[in-house]
Tab-separated table of C-alpha atoms in Angstrom:
chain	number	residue	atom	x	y	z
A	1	UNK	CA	24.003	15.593	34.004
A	2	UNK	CA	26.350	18.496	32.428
A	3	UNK	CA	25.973	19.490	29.003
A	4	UNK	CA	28.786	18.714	27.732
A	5	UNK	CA	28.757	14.994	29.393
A	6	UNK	CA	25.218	14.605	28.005
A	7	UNK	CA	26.614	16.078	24.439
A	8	UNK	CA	29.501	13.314	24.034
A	9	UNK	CA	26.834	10.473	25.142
A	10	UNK	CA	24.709	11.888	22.173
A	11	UNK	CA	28.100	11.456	20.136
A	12	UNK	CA	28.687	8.062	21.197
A	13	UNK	CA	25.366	6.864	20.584
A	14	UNK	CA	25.029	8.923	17.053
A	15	UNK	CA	28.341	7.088	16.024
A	16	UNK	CA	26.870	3.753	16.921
A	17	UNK	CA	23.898	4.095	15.472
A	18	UNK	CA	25.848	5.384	11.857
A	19	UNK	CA	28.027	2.129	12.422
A	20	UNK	CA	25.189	-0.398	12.532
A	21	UNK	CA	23.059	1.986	9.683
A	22	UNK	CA	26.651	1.591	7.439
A	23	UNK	CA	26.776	-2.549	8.515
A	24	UNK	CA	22.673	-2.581	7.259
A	25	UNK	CA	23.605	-0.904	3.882
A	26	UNK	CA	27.026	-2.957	3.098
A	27	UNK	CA	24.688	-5.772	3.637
A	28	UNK	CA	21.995	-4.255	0.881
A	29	UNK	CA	24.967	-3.568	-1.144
A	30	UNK	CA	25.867	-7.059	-0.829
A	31	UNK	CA	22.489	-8.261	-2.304
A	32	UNK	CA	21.999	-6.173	-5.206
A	33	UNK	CA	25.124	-7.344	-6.548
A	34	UNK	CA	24.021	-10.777	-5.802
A	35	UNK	CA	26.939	-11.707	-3.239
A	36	UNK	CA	24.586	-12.652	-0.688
A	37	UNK	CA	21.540	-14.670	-2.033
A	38	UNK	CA	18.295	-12.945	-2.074
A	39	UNK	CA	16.355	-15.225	0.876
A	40	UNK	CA	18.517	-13.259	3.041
A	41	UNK	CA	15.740	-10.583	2.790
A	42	UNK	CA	12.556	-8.833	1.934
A	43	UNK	CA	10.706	-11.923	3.253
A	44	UNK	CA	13.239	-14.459	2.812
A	45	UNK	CA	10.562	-15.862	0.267
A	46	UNK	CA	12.133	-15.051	-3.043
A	47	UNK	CA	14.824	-17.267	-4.582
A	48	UNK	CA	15.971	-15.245	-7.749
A	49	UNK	CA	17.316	-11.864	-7.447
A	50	UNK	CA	14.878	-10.373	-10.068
A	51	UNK	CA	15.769	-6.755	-10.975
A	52	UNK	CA	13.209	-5.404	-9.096
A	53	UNK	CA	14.825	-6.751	-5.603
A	54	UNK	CA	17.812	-5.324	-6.926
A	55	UNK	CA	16.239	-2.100	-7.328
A	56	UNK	CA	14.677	-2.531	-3.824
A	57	UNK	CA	18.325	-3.021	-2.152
A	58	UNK	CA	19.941	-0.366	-4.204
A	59	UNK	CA	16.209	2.320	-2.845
A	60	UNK	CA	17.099	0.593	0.453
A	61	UNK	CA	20.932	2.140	0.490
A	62	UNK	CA	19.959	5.384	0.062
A	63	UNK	CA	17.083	5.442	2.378
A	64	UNK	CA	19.664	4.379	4.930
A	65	UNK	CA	22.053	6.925	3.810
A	66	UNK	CA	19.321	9.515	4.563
A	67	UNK	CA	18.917	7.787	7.962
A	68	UNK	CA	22.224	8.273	8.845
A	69	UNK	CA	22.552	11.874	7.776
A	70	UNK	CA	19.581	12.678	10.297
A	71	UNK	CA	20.655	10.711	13.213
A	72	UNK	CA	24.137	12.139	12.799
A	73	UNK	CA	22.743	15.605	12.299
A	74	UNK	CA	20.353	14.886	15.215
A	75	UNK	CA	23.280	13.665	17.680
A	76	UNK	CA	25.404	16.350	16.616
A	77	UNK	CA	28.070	14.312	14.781
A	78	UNK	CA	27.540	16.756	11.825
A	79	UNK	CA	27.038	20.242	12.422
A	80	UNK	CA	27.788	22.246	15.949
A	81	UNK	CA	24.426	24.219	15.721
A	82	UNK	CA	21.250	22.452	17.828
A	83	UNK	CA	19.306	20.484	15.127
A	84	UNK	CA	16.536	22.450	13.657
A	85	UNK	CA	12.705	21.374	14.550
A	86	UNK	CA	12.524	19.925	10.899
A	87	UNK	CA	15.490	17.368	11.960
A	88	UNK	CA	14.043	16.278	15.296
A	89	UNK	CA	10.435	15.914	13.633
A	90	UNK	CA	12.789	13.705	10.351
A	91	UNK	CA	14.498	11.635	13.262
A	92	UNK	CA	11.801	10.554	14.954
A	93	UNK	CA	10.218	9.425	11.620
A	94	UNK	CA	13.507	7.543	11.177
A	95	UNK	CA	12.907	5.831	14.406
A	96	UNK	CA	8.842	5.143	13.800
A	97	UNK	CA	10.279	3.705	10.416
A	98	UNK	CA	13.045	1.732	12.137
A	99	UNK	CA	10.504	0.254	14.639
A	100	UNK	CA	8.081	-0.893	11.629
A	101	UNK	CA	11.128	-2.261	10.276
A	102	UNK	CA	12.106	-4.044	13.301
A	103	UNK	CA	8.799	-5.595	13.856
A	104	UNK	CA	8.702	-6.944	9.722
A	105	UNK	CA	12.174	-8.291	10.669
A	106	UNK	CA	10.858	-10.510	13.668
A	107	UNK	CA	7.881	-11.482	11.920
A	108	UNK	CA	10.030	-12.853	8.794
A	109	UNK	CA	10.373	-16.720	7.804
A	110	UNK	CA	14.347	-15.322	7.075
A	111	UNK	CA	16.438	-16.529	9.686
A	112	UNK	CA	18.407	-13.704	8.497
A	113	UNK	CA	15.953	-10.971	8.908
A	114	UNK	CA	14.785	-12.928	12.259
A	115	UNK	CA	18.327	-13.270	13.829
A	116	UNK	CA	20.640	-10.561	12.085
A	117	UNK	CA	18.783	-7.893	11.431
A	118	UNK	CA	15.906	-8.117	13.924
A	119	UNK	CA	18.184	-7.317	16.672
A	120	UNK	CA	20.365	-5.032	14.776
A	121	UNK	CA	17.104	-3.066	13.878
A	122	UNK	CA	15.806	-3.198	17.667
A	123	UNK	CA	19.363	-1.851	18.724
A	124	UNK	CA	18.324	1.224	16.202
A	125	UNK	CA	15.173	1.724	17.671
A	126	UNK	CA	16.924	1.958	21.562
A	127	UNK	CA	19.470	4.072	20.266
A	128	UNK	CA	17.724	6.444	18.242
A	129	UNK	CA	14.956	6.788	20.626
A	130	UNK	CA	17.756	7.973	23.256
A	131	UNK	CA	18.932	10.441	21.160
A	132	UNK	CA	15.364	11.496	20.028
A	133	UNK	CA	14.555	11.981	23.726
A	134	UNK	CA	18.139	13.452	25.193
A	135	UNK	CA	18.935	15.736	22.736
């Protein structure tokens, strides 16, 4: 494979992967201002959106935001330099973190979290793990 074909298949899946990161945090968004009820997440078990959950989605959005900085650093989206060894080590803590998060997603009584966001989170895991491994 050339370089610069395997470069814009880095692109393609970096700009994925920042898609379905953005999708994750409108959705977080969506909960803390109590738009989407609450049992749509963190367990599906809580009914009231306390200010604590609403903390938790708001923590959540910027974690993401983080997320998507690395993996678009990482697949070279941002920046034309190769990505330090600090932002490979980062991105593959972003995928270890996405595949705890996929597994917590499966295991939830949410059909949300089960449904939606179990395969949306498994999808991460492929994609970042691609670009963790090609680039």
């Amino acid at each position: 494979m050339s370089g610069s074909t395997k470069l814009s298949m880095v692109n393609i899946l970096g700009y994925i992967s920042v898609g379905l990161f953005g999708i994750v945090m409108v959705f977080q968004l969506l909960l803390a201002a109590g738009i989407l009820p609450i049992t749509m997440a963190w367990g599906g078990r809580n009914t009231e959106l306390t200010p604590t959950l609403r903390l938790s989605s708001l923590i959540a959005i910027i974690l993401l935001c983080y997320f998507t900085y690395v993996i678009a650093r990482r697949s070279g989206i941002l920046g034309t330099t190769p990505p330090s060894t600090l932002m490979r080590i980062l991105s593959w803590l972003v995928t270890a973190y996405m595949v705890f998060n996929m597994v917590m997603n499966f295991l939830s009584p949410s059909p949300a979290e089960k449904w939606v966001f179990g395969p949306i989170t498994l999808i991460l895991v492929v994609l970042t793990g691609i670009i963790n491994v090609i680039n």
